[in-house]
mmCIF file of C-alpha atoms in Angstrom:
data_model
loop_
_atom_site.group_PDB
_atom_site.id
_atom_site.type_symbol
_atom_site.label_atom_id
_atom_site.label_comp_id
_atom_site.label_asym_id
_atom_site.label_seq_id
_atom_site.Cartn_x
_atom_site.Cartn_y
_atom_site.Cartn_z
ATOM 1 C CA UNK A 61 21.960 -43.310 75.659
ATOM 2 C CA UNK A 62 24.182 -40.311 75.058
ATOM 3 C CA UNK A 63 23.353 -40.376 71.681
ATOM 4 C CA UNK A 64 20.039 -39.478 71.923
ATOM 5 C CA UNK A 65 20.196 -36.529 74.455
ATOM 6 C CA UNK A 66 23.000 -35.283 72.003
ATOM 7 C CA UNK A 67 20.238 -36.068 69.056
ATOM 8 C CA UNK A 68 17.945 -33.885 71.232
ATOM 9 C CA UNK A 69 20.312 -31.019 72.670
ATOM 10 C CA UNK A 70 21.339 -30.794 68.480
ATOM 11 C CA UNK A 71 17.304 -29.287 67.970
ATOM 12 C CA UNK A 72 17.577 -27.190 70.979
ATOM 13 C CA UNK A 73 15.249 -28.901 73.128
ATOM 14 C CA UNK A 74 16.441 -30.104 76.520
ATOM 15 C CA UNK A 75 17.264 -33.514 77.439
ATOM 16 C CA UNK A 76 14.533 -35.582 80.241
ATOM 17 C CA UNK A 77 14.939 -39.038 81.582
ATOM 18 C CA UNK A 78 12.318 -41.277 83.811
ATOM 19 C CA UNK A 79 13.091 -42.846 87.394
ATOM 20 C CA UNK A 80 11.153 -44.243 90.182
ATOM 21 C CA UNK A 81 11.439 -44.094 93.873
ATOM 22 C CA UNK A 82 11.095 -46.997 94.896
ATOM 23 C CA UNK A 83 12.889 -50.412 93.237
ATOM 24 C CA UNK A 84 10.145 -50.831 91.086
ATOM 25 C CA UNK A 85 8.226 -47.946 88.563
ATOM 26 C CA UNK A 86 5.095 -47.453 87.672
ATOM 27 C CA UNK A 87 4.912 -50.305 84.431
ATOM 28 C CA UNK A 88 5.443 -53.188 87.279
ATOM 29 C CA UNK A 89 2.608 -52.049 89.558
ATOM 30 C CA UNK A 90 0.048 -50.559 86.481
ATOM 31 C CA UNK A 91 1.502 -52.632 83.311
ATOM 32 C CA UNK A 92 -0.555 -51.930 80.439
ATOM 33 C CA UNK A 93 -1.559 -54.383 78.240
ATOM 34 C CA UNK A 94 2.178 -55.878 78.603
ATOM 35 C CA UNK A 95 4.520 -57.521 80.857
ATOM 36 C CA UNK A 96 5.307 -55.499 84.154
ATOM 37 C CA UNK A 97 8.569 -54.689 83.970
ATOM 38 C CA UNK A 98 10.551 -55.439 87.169
ATOM 39 C CA UNK A 99 13.331 -53.585 89.321
ATOM 40 C CA UNK A 100 13.009 -50.843 86.387
ATOM 41 C CA UNK A 101 13.417 -47.720 89.338
ATOM 42 C CA UNK A 102 16.623 -46.326 90.941
ATOM 43 C CA UNK A 103 15.827 -47.591 94.791
ATOM 44 C CA UNK A 104 19.339 -48.843 96.274
ATOM 45 C CA UNK A 105 21.164 -47.161 92.860
ATOM 46 C CA UNK A 106 20.579 -43.728 93.061
ATOM 47 C CA UNK A 107 24.204 -42.464 93.057
ATOM 48 C CA UNK A 108 24.543 -44.605 90.656
ATOM 49 C CA UNK A 109 22.047 -43.830 88.299
ATOM 50 C CA UNK A 110 21.512 -40.247 88.779
ATOM 51 C CA UNK A 111 25.963 -40.579 87.835
ATOM 52 C CA UNK A 112 24.567 -42.557 84.496
ATOM 53 C CA UNK A 113 22.297 -39.923 83.395
ATOM 54 C CA UNK A 114 25.238 -36.632 83.673
ATOM 55 C CA UNK A 115 27.266 -38.567 82.169
ATOM 56 C CA UNK A 116 24.701 -39.441 79.340
ATOM 57 C CA UNK A 117 23.543 -35.519 79.229
ATOM 58 C CA UNK A 118 20.241 -35.528 80.537
ATOM 59 C CA UNK A 119 18.810 -32.100 81.905
ATOM 60 C CA UNK A 120 16.514 -33.687 83.952
ATOM 61 C CA UNK A 121 15.316 -36.321 85.263
ATOM 62 C CA UNK A 122 11.699 -37.399 86.793
ATOM 63 C CA UNK A 123 12.028 -39.199 89.767
ATOM 64 C CA UNK A 124 8.126 -40.889 90.223
ATOM 65 C CA UNK A 125 6.604 -42.701 93.060
ATOM 66 C CA UNK A 126 5.021 -45.193 92.123
ATOM 67 C CA UNK A 127 7.502 -47.611 93.227
ATOM 68 C CA UNK A 128 8.085 -45.029 96.076
ATOM 69 C CA UNK A 129 4.373 -45.970 97.698
ATOM 70 C CA UNK A 130 4.080 -48.842 97.191
ATOM 71 C CA UNK A 131 7.617 -50.865 98.885
ATOM 72 C CA UNK A 132 6.044 -47.628 101.909
ATOM 73 C CA UNK A 133 9.112 -45.410 100.700
ATOM 74 C CA UNK A 134 9.796 -42.132 103.167
ATOM 75 C CA UNK A 135 9.139 -39.946 100.912
ATOM 76 C CA UNK A 136 11.249 -36.965 102.043
ATOM 77 C CA UNK A 137 14.326 -39.827 103.235
ATOM 78 C CA UNK A 138 14.025 -41.272 100.023
ATOM 79 C CA UNK A 139 13.715 -38.234 97.877
ATOM 80 C CA UNK A 140 17.028 -35.296 99.830
ATOM 81 C CA UNK A 141 19.162 -39.089 99.008
ATOM 82 C CA UNK A 142 18.171 -38.957 95.842
ATOM 83 C CA UNK A 143 18.799 -35.224 95.566
ATOM 84 C CA UNK A 144 22.336 -35.574 97.696
ATOM 85 C CA UNK A 145 22.909 -38.161 94.701
ATOM 86 C CA UNK A 146 21.688 -35.048 91.811
ATOM 87 C CA UNK A 147 24.125 -32.807 93.865
ATOM 88 C CA UNK A 148 27.066 -35.415 93.442
ATOM 89 C CA UNK A 149 26.170 -35.960 90.188
ATOM 90 C CA UNK A 150 25.954 -32.556 89.117
ATOM 91 C CA UNK A 151 29.451 -32.082 90.836
ATOM 92 C CA UNK A 152 31.523 -34.261 88.972
ATOM 93 C CA UNK A 153 30.216 -34.271 85.423
ATOM 94 C CA UNK A 154 30.186 -29.854 85.879
ATOM 95 C CA UNK A 155 26.607 -31.257 84.081
ATOM 96 C CA UNK A 156 23.231 -30.001 85.925
ATOM 97 C CA UNK A 157 20.793 -32.255 86.619
ATOM 98 C CA UNK A 158 17.409 -30.674 87.417
ATOM 99 C CA UNK A 159 15.651 -32.665 89.412
ATOM 100 C CA UNK A 160 11.557 -33.226 89.416
ATOM 101 C CA UNK A 161 9.774 -35.072 91.862
ATOM 102 C CA UNK A 162 6.426 -36.437 91.747
ATOM 103 C CA UNK A 163 4.732 -37.792 94.480
ATOM 104 C CA UNK A 164 0.615 -36.957 94.050
ATOM 105 C CA UNK A 165 1.384 -34.537 97.065
ATOM 106 C CA UNK A 166 1.947 -37.685 99.767
ATOM 107 C CA UNK A 167 3.924 -36.783 103.101
ATOM 108 C CA UNK A 168 3.213 -33.271 102.597
ATOM 109 C CA UNK A 169 6.308 -32.447 99.629
ATOM 110 C CA UNK A 170 5.238 -28.811 99.836
ATOM 111 C CA UNK A 171 7.003 -28.643 103.467
ATOM 112 C CA UNK A 172 10.513 -30.592 102.855
ATOM 113 C CA UNK A 173 11.347 -30.772 99.107
ATOM 114 C CA UNK A 174 12.411 -27.056 98.817
ATOM 115 C CA UNK A 175 14.999 -28.077 102.067
ATOM 116 C CA UNK A 176 16.324 -30.403 99.327
ATOM 117 C CA UNK A 177 18.843 -28.898 97.742
ATOM 118 C CA UNK A 178 18.597 -28.920 94.126
ATOM 119 C CA UNK A 179 15.299 -27.444 94.429
ATOM 120 C CA UNK A 180 13.212 -24.721 93.981
ATOM 121 C CA UNK A 181 9.531 -23.546 96.062
ATOM 122 C CA UNK A 182 8.176 -23.633 91.763
ATOM 123 C CA UNK A 183 5.284 -25.961 92.468
ATOM 124 C CA UNK A 184 3.121 -27.221 89.561
ATOM 125 C CA UNK A 185 0.060 -29.300 90.202
ATOM 126 C CA UNK A 186 -1.969 -30.860 87.223
ATOM 127 C CA UNK A 187 -4.755 -33.728 86.164
ATOM 128 C CA UNK A 188 -2.841 -36.695 84.498
ATOM 129 C CA UNK A 189 -5.590 -38.955 85.584
ATOM 130 C CA UNK A 190 -9.550 -38.712 86.905
ATOM 131 C CA UNK A 191 -7.686 -37.881 89.503
ATOM 132 C CA UNK A 192 -5.714 -34.923 90.572
ATOM 133 C CA UNK A 193 -1.968 -35.084 91.645
ATOM 134 C CA UNK A 194 0.309 -32.322 92.888
ATOM 135 C CA UNK A 195 3.686 -32.545 91.735
ATOM 136 C CA UNK A 196 7.115 -30.614 92.932
ATOM 137 C CA UNK A 197 9.449 -29.268 90.056
ATOM 138 C CA UNK A 198 12.521 -28.970 91.511
ATOM 139 C CA UNK A 199 15.549 -26.201 90.221
ATOM 140 C CA UNK A 200 19.483 -25.783 91.215
ATOM 141 C CA UNK A 201 18.213 -22.416 91.960
ATOM 142 C CA UNK A 202 17.222 -21.163 95.291
ATOM 143 C CA UNK A 203 16.751 -23.680 98.599
ATOM 144 C CA UNK A 204 15.028 -21.600 101.133
ATOM 145 C CA UNK A 205 12.299 -22.803 102.237
ATOM 146 C CA UNK A 206 8.382 -22.693 101.607
ATOM 147 C CA UNK A 207 5.113 -22.411 101.810
ATOM 148 C CA UNK A 208 1.359 -23.565 100.709
ATOM 149 C CA UNK A 209 -1.849 -23.401 101.546
ATOM 150 C CA UNK A 210 -3.194 -27.436 102.530
ATOM 151 C CA UNK A 211 -5.720 -27.941 99.474
ATOM 152 C CA UNK A 212 -4.038 -26.618 96.184
ATOM 153 C CA UNK A 213 -5.936 -25.845 92.909
ATOM 154 C CA UNK A 214 -6.317 -28.149 89.959
ATOM 155 C CA UNK A 215 -4.296 -25.618 87.764
ATOM 156 C CA UNK A 216 -0.203 -23.828 87.948
ATOM 157 C CA UNK A 217 0.703 -22.222 91.338
ATOM 158 C CA UNK A 218 3.595 -20.726 92.942
ATOM 159 C CA UNK A 219 3.767 -21.309 96.934
ATOM 160 C CA UNK A 220 5.327 -18.164 99.214
ATOM 161 C CA UNK A 221 8.741 -18.318 99.592
#
């Protein structure tokens, strides 16, 4: 994985990696013509996984919510723990790791995500499937609380910070 991240960097690009907040990721709950991929999420291993991603040289980590949702996790608790693990990994390696959460707006992330370093109040929504899913993109710049309207259109928006 280090070689992949280095290759991506050699092209002048940033490298990202994917995981899930739950014990199982989207590939387990929504397999697409292949066997379900069990134990692909990071639950119970947040510190270990975020440190490994940082040591491999990744710049971004997207943490999905398929497992978190199916397993009944509390989004605020899980993502705050993941954010703390990202902060620890960054402190350990000296390499900034940017956290991007994806939980489709469940449990009102615009109310708690900004208070979870390394997040900022930048947000976007998109329609990656027929259903519009809200996403919060975070970076280690600011932790000011943000407000956001309860309903958002399926376009890029910026909350009030």
